[in-house]
Structure formats: C-alpha cells, structure tokens
Short mmCIF file of C-alpha atoms in Angstrom, two decimals:
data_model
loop_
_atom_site.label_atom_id
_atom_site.label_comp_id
_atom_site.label_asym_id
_atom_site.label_seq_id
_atom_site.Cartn_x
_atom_site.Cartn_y
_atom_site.Cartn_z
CA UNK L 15 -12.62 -13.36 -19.53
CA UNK L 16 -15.39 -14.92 -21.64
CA UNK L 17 -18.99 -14.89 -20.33
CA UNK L 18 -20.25 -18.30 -19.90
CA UNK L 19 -23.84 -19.32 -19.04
CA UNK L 20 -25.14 -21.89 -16.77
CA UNK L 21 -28.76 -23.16 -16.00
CA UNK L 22 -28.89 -22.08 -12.21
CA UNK L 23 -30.01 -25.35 -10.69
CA UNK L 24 -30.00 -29.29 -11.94
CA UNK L 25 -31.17 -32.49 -9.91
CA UNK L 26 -29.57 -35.54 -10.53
CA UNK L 27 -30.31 -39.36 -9.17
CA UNK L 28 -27.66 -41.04 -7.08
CA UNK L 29 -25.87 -43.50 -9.38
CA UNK L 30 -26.62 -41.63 -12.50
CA UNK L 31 -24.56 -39.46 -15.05
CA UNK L 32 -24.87 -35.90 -13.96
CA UNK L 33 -24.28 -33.50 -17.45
CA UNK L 34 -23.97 -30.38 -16.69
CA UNK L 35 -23.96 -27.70 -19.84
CA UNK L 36 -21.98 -24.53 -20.26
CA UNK L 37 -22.28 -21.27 -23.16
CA UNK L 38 -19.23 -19.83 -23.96
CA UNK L 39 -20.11 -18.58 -26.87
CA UNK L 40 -17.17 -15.63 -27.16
CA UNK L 41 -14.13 -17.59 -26.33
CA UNK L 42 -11.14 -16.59 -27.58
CA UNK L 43 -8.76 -19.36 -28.92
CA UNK L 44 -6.26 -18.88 -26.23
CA UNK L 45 -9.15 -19.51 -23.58
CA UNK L 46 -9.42 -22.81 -21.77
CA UNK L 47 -12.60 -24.07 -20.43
CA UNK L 48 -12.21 -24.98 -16.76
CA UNK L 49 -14.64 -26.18 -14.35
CA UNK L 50 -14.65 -25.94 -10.62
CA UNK L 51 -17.08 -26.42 -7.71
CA UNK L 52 -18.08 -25.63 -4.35
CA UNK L 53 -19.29 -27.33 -1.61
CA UNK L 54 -21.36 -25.77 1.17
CA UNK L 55 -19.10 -23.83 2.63
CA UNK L 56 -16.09 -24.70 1.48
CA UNK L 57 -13.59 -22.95 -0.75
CA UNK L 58 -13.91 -23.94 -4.41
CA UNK L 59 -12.40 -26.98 -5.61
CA UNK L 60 -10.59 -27.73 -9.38
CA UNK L 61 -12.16 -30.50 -11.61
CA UNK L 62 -11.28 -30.32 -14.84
CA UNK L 63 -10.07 -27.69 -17.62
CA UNK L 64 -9.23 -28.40 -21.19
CA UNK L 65 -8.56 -26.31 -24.49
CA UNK L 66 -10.34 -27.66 -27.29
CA UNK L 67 -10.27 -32.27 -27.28
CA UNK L 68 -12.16 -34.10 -24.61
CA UNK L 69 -10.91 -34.69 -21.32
CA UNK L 70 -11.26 -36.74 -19.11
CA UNK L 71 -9.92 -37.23 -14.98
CA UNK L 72 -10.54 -39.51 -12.05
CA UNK L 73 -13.22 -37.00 -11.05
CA UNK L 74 -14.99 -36.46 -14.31
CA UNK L 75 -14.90 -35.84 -18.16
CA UNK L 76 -15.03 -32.50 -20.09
CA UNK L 77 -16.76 -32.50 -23.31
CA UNK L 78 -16.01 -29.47 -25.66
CA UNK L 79 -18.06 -29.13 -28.92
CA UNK L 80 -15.85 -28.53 -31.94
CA UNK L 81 -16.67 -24.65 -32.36
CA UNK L 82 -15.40 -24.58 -28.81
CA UNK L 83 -18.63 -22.50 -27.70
CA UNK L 84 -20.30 -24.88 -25.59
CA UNK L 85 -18.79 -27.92 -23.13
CA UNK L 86 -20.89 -30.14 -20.65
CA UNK L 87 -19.22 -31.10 -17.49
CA UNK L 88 -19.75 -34.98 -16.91
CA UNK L 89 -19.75 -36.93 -13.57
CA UNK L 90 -20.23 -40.35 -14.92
CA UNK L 91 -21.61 -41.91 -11.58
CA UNK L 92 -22.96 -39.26 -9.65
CA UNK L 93 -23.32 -39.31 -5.39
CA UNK L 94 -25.00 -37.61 -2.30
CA UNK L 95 -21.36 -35.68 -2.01
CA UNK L 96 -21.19 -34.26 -5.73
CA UNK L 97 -23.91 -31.92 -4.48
CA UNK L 98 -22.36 -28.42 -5.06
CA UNK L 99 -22.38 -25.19 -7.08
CA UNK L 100 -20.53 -26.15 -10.72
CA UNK L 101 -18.60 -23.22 -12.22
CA UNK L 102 -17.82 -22.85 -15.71
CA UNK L 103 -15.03 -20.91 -16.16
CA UNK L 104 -13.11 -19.36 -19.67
CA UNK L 105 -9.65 -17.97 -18.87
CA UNK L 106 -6.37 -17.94 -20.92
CA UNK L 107 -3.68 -20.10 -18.98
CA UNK L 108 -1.28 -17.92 -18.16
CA UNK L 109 0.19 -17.50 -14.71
CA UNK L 110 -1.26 -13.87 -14.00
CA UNK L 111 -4.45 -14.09 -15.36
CA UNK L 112 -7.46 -13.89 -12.66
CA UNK L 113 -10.13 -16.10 -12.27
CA UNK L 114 -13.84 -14.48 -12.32
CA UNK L 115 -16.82 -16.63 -11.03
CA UNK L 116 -20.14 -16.49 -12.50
CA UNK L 117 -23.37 -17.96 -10.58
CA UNK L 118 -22.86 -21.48 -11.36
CA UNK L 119 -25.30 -24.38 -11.29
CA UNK L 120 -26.35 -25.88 -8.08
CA UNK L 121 -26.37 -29.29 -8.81
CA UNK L 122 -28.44 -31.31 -6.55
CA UNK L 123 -28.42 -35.14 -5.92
CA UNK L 124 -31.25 -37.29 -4.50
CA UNK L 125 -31.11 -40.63 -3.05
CA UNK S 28 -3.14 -31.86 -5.97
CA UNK S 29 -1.64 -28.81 -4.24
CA UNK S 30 -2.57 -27.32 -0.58
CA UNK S 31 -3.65 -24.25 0.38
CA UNK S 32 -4.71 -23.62 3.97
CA UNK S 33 -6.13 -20.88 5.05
CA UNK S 34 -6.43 -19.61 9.02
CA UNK S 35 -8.54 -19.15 11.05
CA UNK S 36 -11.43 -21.10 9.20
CA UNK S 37 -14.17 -18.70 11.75
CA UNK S 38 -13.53 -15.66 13.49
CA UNK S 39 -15.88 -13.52 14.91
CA UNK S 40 -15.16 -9.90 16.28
CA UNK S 41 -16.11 -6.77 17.35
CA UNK S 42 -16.87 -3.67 15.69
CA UNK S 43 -14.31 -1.64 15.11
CA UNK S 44 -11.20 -4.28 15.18
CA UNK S 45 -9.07 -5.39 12.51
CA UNK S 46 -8.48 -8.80 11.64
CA UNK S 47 -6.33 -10.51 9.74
CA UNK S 48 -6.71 -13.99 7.93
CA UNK S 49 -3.80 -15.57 6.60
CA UNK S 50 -3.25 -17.89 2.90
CA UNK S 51 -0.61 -20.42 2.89
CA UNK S 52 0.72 -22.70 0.18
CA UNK S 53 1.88 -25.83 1.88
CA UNK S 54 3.49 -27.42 -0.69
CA UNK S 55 4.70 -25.02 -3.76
CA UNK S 56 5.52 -21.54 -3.99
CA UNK S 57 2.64 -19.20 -4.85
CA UNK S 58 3.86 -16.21 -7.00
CA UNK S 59 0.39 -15.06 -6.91
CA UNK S 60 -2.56 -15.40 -5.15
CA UNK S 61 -5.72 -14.14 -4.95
CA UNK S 62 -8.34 -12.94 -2.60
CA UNK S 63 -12.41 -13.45 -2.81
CA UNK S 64 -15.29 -12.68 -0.80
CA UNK S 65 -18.53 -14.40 -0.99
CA UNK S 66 -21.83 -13.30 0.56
CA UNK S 67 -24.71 -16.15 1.74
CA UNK S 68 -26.26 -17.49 -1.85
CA UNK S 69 -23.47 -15.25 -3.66
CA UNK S 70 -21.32 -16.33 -6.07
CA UNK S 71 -17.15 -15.13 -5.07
CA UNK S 72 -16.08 -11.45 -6.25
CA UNK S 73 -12.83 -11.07 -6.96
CA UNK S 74 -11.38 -8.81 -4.00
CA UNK S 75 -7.61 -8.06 -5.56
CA UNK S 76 -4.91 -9.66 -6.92
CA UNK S 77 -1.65 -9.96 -4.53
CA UNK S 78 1.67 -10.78 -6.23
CA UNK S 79 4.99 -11.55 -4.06
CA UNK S 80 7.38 -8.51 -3.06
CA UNK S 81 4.71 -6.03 -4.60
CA UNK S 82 1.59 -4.25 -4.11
CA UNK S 83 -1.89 -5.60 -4.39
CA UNK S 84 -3.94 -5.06 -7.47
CA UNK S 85 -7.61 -4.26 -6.10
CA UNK S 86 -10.81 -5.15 -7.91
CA UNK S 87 -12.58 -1.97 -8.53
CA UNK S 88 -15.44 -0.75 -5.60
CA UNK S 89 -12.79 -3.13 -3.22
CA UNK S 90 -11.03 -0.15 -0.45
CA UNK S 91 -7.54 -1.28 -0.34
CA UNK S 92 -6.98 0.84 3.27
CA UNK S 93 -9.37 -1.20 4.37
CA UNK S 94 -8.47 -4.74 3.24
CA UNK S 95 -4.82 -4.83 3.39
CA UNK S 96 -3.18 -7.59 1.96
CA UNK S 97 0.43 -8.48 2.28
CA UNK S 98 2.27 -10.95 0.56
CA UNK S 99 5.58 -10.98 1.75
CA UNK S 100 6.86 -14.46 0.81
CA UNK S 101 6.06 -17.18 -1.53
CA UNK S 102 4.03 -19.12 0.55
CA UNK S 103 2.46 -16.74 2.49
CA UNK S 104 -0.19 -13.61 1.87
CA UNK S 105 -2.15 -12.38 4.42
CA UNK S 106 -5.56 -10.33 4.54
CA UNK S 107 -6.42 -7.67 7.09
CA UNK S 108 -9.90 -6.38 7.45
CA UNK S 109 -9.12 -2.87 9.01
CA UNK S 110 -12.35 -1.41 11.50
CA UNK S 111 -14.55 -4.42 10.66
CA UNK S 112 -17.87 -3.58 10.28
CA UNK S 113 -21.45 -6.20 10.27
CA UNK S 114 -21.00 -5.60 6.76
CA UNK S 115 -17.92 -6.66 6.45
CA UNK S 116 -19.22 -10.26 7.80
CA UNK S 117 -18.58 -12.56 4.99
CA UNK S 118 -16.76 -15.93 3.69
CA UNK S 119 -13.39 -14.78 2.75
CA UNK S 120 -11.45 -17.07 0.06
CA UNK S 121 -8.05 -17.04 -0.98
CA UNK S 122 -6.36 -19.07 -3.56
CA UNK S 123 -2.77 -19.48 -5.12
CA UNK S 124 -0.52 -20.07 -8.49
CA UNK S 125 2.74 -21.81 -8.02
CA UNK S 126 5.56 -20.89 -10.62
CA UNK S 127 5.35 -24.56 -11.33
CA UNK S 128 1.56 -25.00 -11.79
CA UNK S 129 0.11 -23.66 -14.78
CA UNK S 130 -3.40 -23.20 -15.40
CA UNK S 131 -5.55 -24.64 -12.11
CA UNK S 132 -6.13 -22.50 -9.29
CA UNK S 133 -5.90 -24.07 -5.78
CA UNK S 134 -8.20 -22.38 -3.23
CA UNK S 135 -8.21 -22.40 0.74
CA UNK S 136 -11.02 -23.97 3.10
CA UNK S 137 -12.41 -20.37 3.28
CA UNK S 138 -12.44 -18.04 6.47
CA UNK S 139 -15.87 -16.85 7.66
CA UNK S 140 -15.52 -13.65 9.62
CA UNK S 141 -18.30 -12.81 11.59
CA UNK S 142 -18.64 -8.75 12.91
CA UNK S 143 -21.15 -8.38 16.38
#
C-alpha cells in the first residue's frame, strides 16, 4: 500500500470546518484514498473513500487534488464527538487486499 | 452500514490461559476478515489475514501457534490467544469483507484482553 502522511495532531472549534490533510504522494492509479477513524477505544470506523473526483457523504466530504497525491478530509460542522484519530488510508479495492494503518491525526475539538 | 460485533468487549485472565475472542458479521457474509492489535497510544498492526475454509495468512513477527485464528464460516472467525502472557495484554480488533461489499472495511467494537 501507498505511504501516506498525516500531521499527528489538529485542534478544531466546535461548529467549525475541521480539514484534515493527507500525502500520498506514490499512489498507484488503482489506489483509492479512504479515510477512517477511531474513537477512544473503539474499533475504527469508515468515513469516506474515493478514487480520483470529490466526494462527499452524510458524514463528511473528500477532497482529492487532481495529481491524486494529496486529499483533505472535511467535516463541514465539526462537534465535541468528532474527536478521534483520522486515518488516511491508500489501498486498491479489491476484496483481498489488507488494510495497513499509519499513525493518524488526533483531531481534537474544543468547546 | 454493515455490523460487526465482536465478543467479549473485556476479558481479563491469568497467566498462562488461552483465550479466545470471537468476530461476527451480523448482517452479510464475510469472506475475509482480518485481525489487529493495538497497544495504548499505538496505531493497529495488522495481526493476519483469515479467509473462510482456509488457513490464516500471518503478518510477519505475528506467532501463528500462538494466536490461532479460525474461520470456519462466513460469519464467524474466531481468535485464540494460546498461554497469554502481560504482554500479550492489548486491544484486539477484528474487521470483515462481505462478497457483496467492495472496498470499505467494517471493524468490531474491539476486545481488550487484560493478562494478571
């Protein structure tokens, strides 16, 4: 799978638009970008994954720059229960193929 | 979206007993699933792979006669931790494919196993 980079922590205000940026830099064109998260002791939940146009879900949107080596995770409105760890993920989409976790960014938001 | 449940959610045992945590789709069959671990402040490492009617594929460094996984029908794998250890204390994680779902992964609630 493709390495992706994520800054390791972000703060965000309740109400606001939380953007949260991820390198992918060596993704192959059968790669998706998909995006999960984890609360606090909880098993890792699915947001959002997309190939190459924007997407967007009743959780959040998924912007992918045209070269396809960067995306930024958006949560438009942003509460005290979006506080995770937000993994950016590059995988093809085939049935067998593993998902590997990097560190994530520990989004954080204040009241 | 899809369920997976995972039991128990917390265990905690003694040195030197096995336990075993079981991964269930509720509602689609899971060709394959997959098993994590995750340490405190740790991002999840890949344990092995477990596909239906066949053998585990194991993550390399992961000792597959000690974490024996079993998944012996479409909605069901299970994980045994064989003569737990403290280190083996740790949030286990399992997650599931159905032949119907492509792309997203659906993961359990997580099992934290505990060693004394």
């Amino acid at each position: 799978d493709a390495k992706t980079t994520q800054p390791p922590s972000m703060d965000c205000a309740e109400g606001r638009a939380a953007n949260l940026p991820c390198n992918h830099s060596t993704i192959s064109g059968n790669e998706y970008v998909y995006w999960y998260r984890q609360i606090h002791s909880q098993g890792p939940q699915y947001i959002i994954h997309g190939l190459k146009n924007n997407e967007t879900n009743e959780m959040a949107s998924l912007i992918i720059t045209e070269d396809r080596k960067s995306s930024t995770l958006i949560l438009p409105h942003a509460t005290l229960r979006d506080t995770a760890v937000y993994y950016c993920i590059v995988r093809p989409r085939d049935s067998g193929s593993r998902l590997t976790f990097g560190e994530g960014t520990q989004l954080t938001v204040n009241p | 979206g899809a369920v997976v449940s995972q039991h128990p959610s917390r265990v905690i045992c003694k040195s030197g007993t096995s336990v075993k945590i079981e991964c269930r789709s509720l509602d689609f069959q899971a060709t394959t699933m997959f098993w994590y671990r995750q340490f405190p402040k740790q991002s999840l490492m890949l344990m092995a792979t477990s596909n239906e009617g066949s053998k585990a594929t194991y993550e390399q460094g992961v000792e597959k006669d000690k974490f024996l996984i079993n998944h012996a029908s479409l909605t069901l794998s299970t994980l045994t931790v064989t003569s737990a250890h403290p280190e083996d204390s740790s949030f286990y994680i399992c997650s599931a494919r159905g032949t119907g779902i492509t792309g997203e992964l659906f993961f359990g609630e997580g099992s934290r196993l505990t060693v004394l």
